[in-house]
PDB file of N, CA and C in Angstrom:
ATOM      1  N   MET A  11       0.689  -4.389  11.816  1.00 46.00           N
ATOM      2  CA  MET A  11       0.299  -3.299  10.637  1.00 46.00           C
ATOM      3  C   MET A  11       1.000  -1.983   9.880  1.00 46.00           C
ATOM      4  N   ALA A  12       1.078  -1.562  11.156  1.00 49.00           N
ATOM      5  CA  ALA A  12       2.224  -0.153  11.012  1.00 49.00           C
ATOM      6  C   ALA A  12       3.603  -0.646  10.013  1.00 49.00           C
ATOM      7  N   SER A  13       4.327  -1.660  10.983  1.00 52.00           N
ATOM      8  CA  SER A  13       5.283  -2.351  10.534  1.00 52.00           C
ATOM      9  C   SER A  13       5.374  -2.518   8.718  1.00 52.00           C
ATOM     10  N   ASN A  14       4.519  -3.653   8.262  1.00 53.00           N
ATOM     11  CA  ASN A  14       4.295  -3.484   6.503  1.00 53.00           C
ATOM     12  C   ASN A  14       4.157  -2.325   6.398  1.00 53.00           C
ATOM     13  N   ILE A  15       3.776  -1.436   7.011  1.00 51.00           N
ATOM     14  CA  ILE A  15       3.185   0.143   6.045  1.00 51.00           C
ATOM     15  C   ILE A  15       4.256   0.791   6.046  1.00 51.00           C
ATOM     16  N   ASN A  16       5.483   0.557   7.097  1.00 54.00           N
ATOM     17  CA  ASN A  16       6.506   1.276   6.962  1.00 54.00           C
ATOM     18  C   ASN A  16       7.245   0.403   6.035  1.00 54.00           C
ATOM     19  N   HIS A  17       7.630  -0.482   6.384  1.00 52.00           N
ATOM     20  CA  HIS A  17       8.497  -1.623   5.676  1.00 52.00           C
ATOM     21  C   HIS A  17       8.171  -1.059   4.192  1.00 52.00           C
ATOM     22  N   ALA A  18       6.805  -1.097   3.654  1.00 53.00           N
ATOM     23  CA  ALA A  18       6.543  -0.915   2.047  1.00 53.00           C
ATOM     24  C   ALA A  18       7.024   0.155   1.640  1.00 53.00           C
ATOM     25  N   LYS A  19       7.234   1.405   2.588  1.00 52.00           N
ATOM     26  CA  LYS A  19       7.923   2.907   1.898  1.00 52.00           C
ATOM     27  C   LYS A  19       9.194   2.246   1.653  1.00 52.00           C
ATOM     28  N   ALA A  20      10.204   1.379   1.873  1.00 51.00           N
ATOM     29  CA  ALA A  20      11.837   1.472   1.905  1.00 51.00           C
ATOM     30  C   ALA A  20      12.013   1.041   0.190  1.00 51.00           C
ATOM     31  N   TRP A  21      10.809  -0.173  -0.081  1.00 56.00           N
ATOM     32  CA  TRP A  21      10.605  -0.686  -1.300  1.00 56.00           C
ATOM     33  C   TRP A  21       9.746  -0.824  -2.656  1.00 56.00           C
ATOM     34  N   LEU A  22       8.595  -0.246  -1.951  1.00 62.00           N
ATOM     35  CA  LEU A  22       7.179  -0.151  -2.977  1.00 62.00           C
ATOM     36  C   LEU A  22       7.266   1.092  -3.645  1.00 62.00           C
ATOM     37  N   ALA A  23       7.581   1.031  -4.949  1.00 62.00           N
ATOM     38  CA  ALA A  23       7.323   2.363  -5.983  1.00 62.00           C
ATOM     39  C   ALA A  23       5.953   2.683  -6.346  1.00 62.00           C
ATOM     40  N   ARG A  24       5.232   3.950  -5.702  1.00 65.00           N
ATOM     41  CA  ARG A  24       4.389   3.929  -6.205  1.00 65.00           C
ATOM     42  C   ARG A  24       3.834   5.815  -6.360  1.00 65.00           C
ATOM     43  N   LYS A  25       2.958   6.112  -7.058  1.00 68.00           N
ATOM     44  CA  LYS A  25       2.989   7.445  -7.142  1.00 68.00           C
ATOM     45  C   LYS A  25       1.482   7.915  -7.089  1.00 68.00           C
ATOM     46  N   THR A  26       1.135   9.181  -6.685  1.00 70.00           N
ATOM     47  CA  THR A  26      -0.746   9.250  -6.343  1.00 70.00           C
ATOM     48  C   THR A  26      -0.294  10.566  -7.087  1.00 70.00           C
ATOM     49  N   ILE A  27      -1.838  10.090  -7.746  1.00 75.00           N
ATOM     50  CA  ILE A  27      -2.071  11.167  -9.293  1.00 75.00           C
ATOM     51  C   ILE A  27      -3.485  11.196  -8.855  1.00 75.00           C
ATOM     52  N   GLY A  28      -4.205  12.410  -7.995  1.00 80.00           N
ATOM     53  CA  GLY A  28      -5.072  12.430  -7.502  1.00 80.00           C
ATOM     54  C   GLY A  28      -5.560  11.850  -6.285  1.00 80.00           C
ATOM     55  N   ASP A  29      -6.708  11.024  -7.083  1.00 78.00           N
ATOM     56  CA  ASP A  29      -7.627   9.941  -6.169  1.00 78.00           C
ATOM     57  C   ASP A  29      -7.106   8.656  -6.179  1.00 78.00           C
ATOM     58  N   THR A  30      -5.824   8.692  -7.536  1.00 78.00           N
ATOM     59  CA  THR A  30      -5.469   7.029  -8.299  1.00 78.00           C
ATOM     60  C   THR A  30      -3.960   6.622  -7.319  1.00 78.00           C
ATOM     61  N   ILE A  31      -3.624   5.521  -6.946  1.00 75.00           N
ATOM     62  CA  ILE A  31      -2.442   5.021  -6.811  1.00 75.00           C
ATOM     63  C   ILE A  31      -1.948   4.386  -8.111  1.00 75.00           C
ATOM     64  N   ALA A  32      -0.874   4.571  -8.412  1.00 76.00           N
ATOM     65  CA  ALA A  32       0.036   4.228  -9.573  1.00 76.00           C
ATOM     66  C   ALA A  32       0.926   3.200  -9.056  1.00 76.00           C
ATOM     67  N   PHE A  33       0.873   2.103  -9.148  1.00 75.00           N
ATOM     68  CA  PHE A  33       1.908   0.904  -8.827  1.00 75.00           C
ATOM     69  C   PHE A  33       3.020   0.755  -9.787  1.00 75.00           C
ATOM     70  N   LEU A  34       4.463   0.771  -9.690  1.00 75.00           N
ATOM     71  CA  LEU A  34       5.524   0.663 -10.267  1.00 75.00           C
ATOM     72  C   LEU A  34       6.570  -0.228  -9.814  1.00 75.00           C
ATOM     73  N   PRO A  35       6.085  -1.437 -10.151  1.00 76.00           N
ATOM     74  CA  PRO A  35       6.804  -2.942  -9.856  1.00 76.00           C
ATOM     75  C   PRO A  35       8.206  -2.847 -10.700  1.00 76.00           C
ATOM     76  N   SER A  36       9.068  -3.194 -10.356  1.00 76.00           N
ATOM     77  CA  SER A  36      10.000  -3.795 -11.350  1.00 76.00           C
ATOM     78  C   SER A  36       9.801  -4.631 -12.030  1.00 76.00           C
ATOM     79  N   LEU A  37      10.434  -4.779 -13.600  1.00 80.00           N
ATOM     80  CA  LEU A  37       9.979  -5.670 -14.605  1.00 80.00           C
ATOM     81  C   LEU A  37      10.456  -6.860 -13.840  1.00 80.00           C
ATOM     82  N   ILE A  38      11.141  -7.036 -12.975  1.00 84.00           N
ATOM     83  CA  ILE A  38      11.692  -8.294 -12.501  1.00 84.00           C
ATOM     84  C   ILE A  38      10.901  -8.893 -11.384  1.00 84.00           C
ATOM     85  N   ALA A  39       9.583  -7.828 -11.022  1.00 81.00           N
ATOM     86  CA  ALA A  39       8.681  -8.094  -9.690  1.00 81.00           C
ATOM     87  C   ALA A  39       8.340 -10.086  -9.901  1.00 81.00           C
ATOM     88  N   THR A  40       8.419 -10.782  -9.050  1.00 87.00           N
ATOM     89  CA  THR A  40       7.596 -12.063  -8.856  1.00 87.00           C
ATOM     90  C   THR A  40       5.881 -11.252  -8.580  1.00 87.00           C
ATOM     91  N   LYS A  41       5.505 -13.032  -9.065  1.00 90.00           N
ATOM     92  CA  LYS A  41       3.861 -12.845  -8.694  1.00 90.00           C
ATOM     93  C   LYS A  41       3.702 -12.537  -7.206  1.00 90.00           C
ATOM     94  N   GLY A  42       4.704 -12.935  -6.443  1.00 89.00           N
ATOM     95  CA  GLY A  42       4.558 -12.777  -4.973  1.00 89.00           C
ATOM     96  C   GLY A  42       4.762 -11.623  -4.313  1.00 89.00           C
ATOM     97  N   GLU A  43       5.850 -11.174  -5.287  1.00 84.00           N
ATOM     98  CA  GLU A  43       6.006  -9.923  -5.044  1.00 84.00           C
ATOM     99  C   GLU A  43       5.202  -8.429  -4.773  1.00 84.00           C
ATOM    100  N   ILE A  44       4.168  -9.023  -6.460  1.00 85.00           N
ATOM    101  CA  ILE A  44       3.092  -8.168  -6.813  1.00 85.00           C
ATOM    102  C   ILE A  44       2.017  -8.456  -5.433  1.00 85.00           C
ATOM    103  N   LYS A  45       1.616  -9.541  -5.517  1.00 89.00           N
ATOM    104  CA  LYS A  45       0.501  -9.942  -4.100  1.00 89.00           C
ATOM    105  C   LYS A  45       0.922  -9.531  -2.815  1.00 89.00           C
ATOM    106  N   GLN A  46       2.294  -9.572  -2.316  1.00 86.00           N
ATOM    107  CA  GLN A  46       2.708  -8.567  -1.533  1.00 86.00           C
ATOM    108  C   GLN A  46       2.568  -7.025  -1.224  1.00 86.00           C
ATOM    109  N   MET A  47       2.764  -6.528  -2.894  1.00 84.00           N
ATOM    110  CA  MET A  47       2.463  -4.986  -2.588  1.00 84.00           C
ATOM    111  C   MET A  47       0.938  -4.510  -2.446  1.00 84.00           C
ATOM    112  N   ILE A  48      -0.106  -5.491  -3.572  1.00 87.00           N
ATOM    113  CA  ILE A  48      -1.318  -5.282  -3.145  1.00 87.00           C
ATOM    114  C   ILE A  48      -1.687  -5.319  -1.967  1.00 87.00           C
ATOM    115  N   ALA A  49      -1.124  -6.301  -0.690  1.00 89.00           N
ATOM    116  CA  ALA A  49      -2.096  -6.865   0.266  1.00 89.00           C
ATOM    117  C   ALA A  49      -1.284  -5.193   1.074  1.00 89.00           C
ATOM    118  N   ILE A  50      -0.228  -4.612   1.062  1.00 84.00           N
ATOM    119  CA  ILE A  50       0.174  -3.627   2.127  1.00 84.00           C
ATOM    120  C   ILE A  50      -0.449  -2.300   1.812  1.00 84.00           C
ATOM    121  N   ILE A  51      -0.684  -2.234  -0.126  1.00 84.00           N
ATOM    122  CA  ILE A  51      -1.577  -1.291   0.435  1.00 84.00           C
ATOM    123  C   ILE A  51      -2.868  -1.247   0.523  1.00 84.00           C
ATOM    124  N   LYS A  52      -3.780  -1.982   0.392  1.00 89.00           N
ATOM    125  CA  LYS A  52      -4.815  -2.333   0.759  1.00 89.00           C
ATOM    126  C   LYS A  52      -4.837  -2.402   2.393  1.00 89.00           C
ATOM    127  N   GLU A  53      -3.826  -3.206   3.074  1.00 88.00           N
ATOM    128  CA  GLU A  53      -3.595  -2.794   4.928  1.00 88.00           C
ATOM    129  C   GLU A  53      -3.903  -1.195   5.102  1.00 88.00           C
ATOM    130  N   GLY A  54      -2.575  -0.552   4.112  1.00 84.00           N
ATOM    131  CA  GLY A  54      -3.195   0.977   4.403  1.00 84.00           C
ATOM    132  C   GLY A  54      -4.092   1.291   4.178  1.00 84.00           C
ATOM    133  N   ILE A  55      -4.665   1.359   3.360  1.00 86.00           N
ATOM    134  CA  ILE A  55      -5.824   1.850   3.212  1.00 86.00           C
ATOM    135  C   ILE A  55      -7.115   1.655   3.873  1.00 86.00           C
ATOM    136  N   GLN A  56      -7.401   0.620   4.612  1.00 92.00           N
ATOM    137  CA  GLN A  56      -8.036   0.130   5.723  1.00 92.00           C
ATOM    138  C   GLN A  56      -7.503   1.169   7.086  1.00 92.00           C
ATOM    139  N   THR A  57      -6.409   0.985   7.126  1.00 90.00           N
ATOM    140  CA  THR A  57      -6.274   1.492   8.219  1.00 90.00           C
ATOM    141  C   THR A  57      -6.086   3.123   8.577  1.00 90.00           C
ATOM    142  N   VAL A  58      -6.105   3.725   7.461  1.00 88.00           N
ATOM    143  CA  VAL A  58      -6.975   5.179   6.915  1.00 88.00           C
ATOM    144  C   VAL A  58      -8.514   5.567   7.023  1.00 88.00           C
ATOM    145  N   MET A  59      -8.851   4.195   6.593  1.00 91.00           N
ATOM    146  CA  MET A  59     -10.347   4.159   6.742  1.00 91.00           C
ATOM    147  C   MET A  59     -10.715   4.135   8.254  1.00 91.00           C
ATOM    148  N   GLU A  60     -10.160   3.138   9.031  1.00 92.00           N
ATOM    149  CA  GLU A  60     -10.451   3.155  10.076  1.00 92.00           C
ATOM    150  C   GLU A  60     -10.080   4.093  11.093  1.00 92.00           C
ATOM    151  N   GLU A  61      -8.955   5.088  10.835  1.00 90.00           N
ATOM    152  CA  GLU A  61      -8.585   6.424  11.674  1.00 90.00           C
ATOM    153  C   GLU A  61      -9.929   7.551  11.225  1.00 90.00           C
ATOM    154  N   MET A  62     -10.321   7.206  10.076  1.00 89.00           N
ATOM    155  CA  MET A  62     -10.946   8.368   9.659  1.00 89.00           C
ATOM    156  C   MET A  62     -12.587   8.288   9.860  1.00 89.00           C
ATOM    157  N   ASN A  63     -13.181   6.984  10.260  1.00 89.00           N
ATOM    158  CA  ASN A  63     -14.268   6.225  10.590  1.00 89.00           C
ATOM    159  C   ASN A  63     -14.273   7.343  12.370  1.00 89.00           C
ATOM    160  N   HIS A  64     -12.863   6.993  12.858  1.00 84.00           N
ATOM    161  CA  HIS A  64     -12.969   7.160  14.622  1.00 84.00           C
ATOM    162  C   HIS A  64     -12.806   8.841  14.553  1.00 84.00           C
ATOM    163  N   GLU A  65     -12.658   9.543  13.762  1.00 75.00           N
ATOM    164  CA  GLU A  65     -12.589  10.391  13.937  1.00 75.00           C
ATOM    165  C   GLU A  65     -14.102  11.364  13.370  1.00 75.00           C
ATOM    166  N   GLU A  66     -14.911  10.775  12.947  1.00 67.00           N
ATOM    167  CA  GLU A  66     -16.476  11.318  13.237  1.00 67.00           C
ATOM    168  C   GLU A  66     -17.129  11.225  14.047  1.00 67.00           C
TER     169      GLU A  66
END
């Protein structure tokens, strides 16, 4: 899991605005790359939620 998230930092352009994540894919991004971007962000959100649940 963490390796995918760390890899995403190398190529995934994103910006957080308050509680919103804005994606900034390249104009030449393929459908597969967009799906991978969404999967990586989803995995990151799930990881954070799991960590938050363990802290309670």
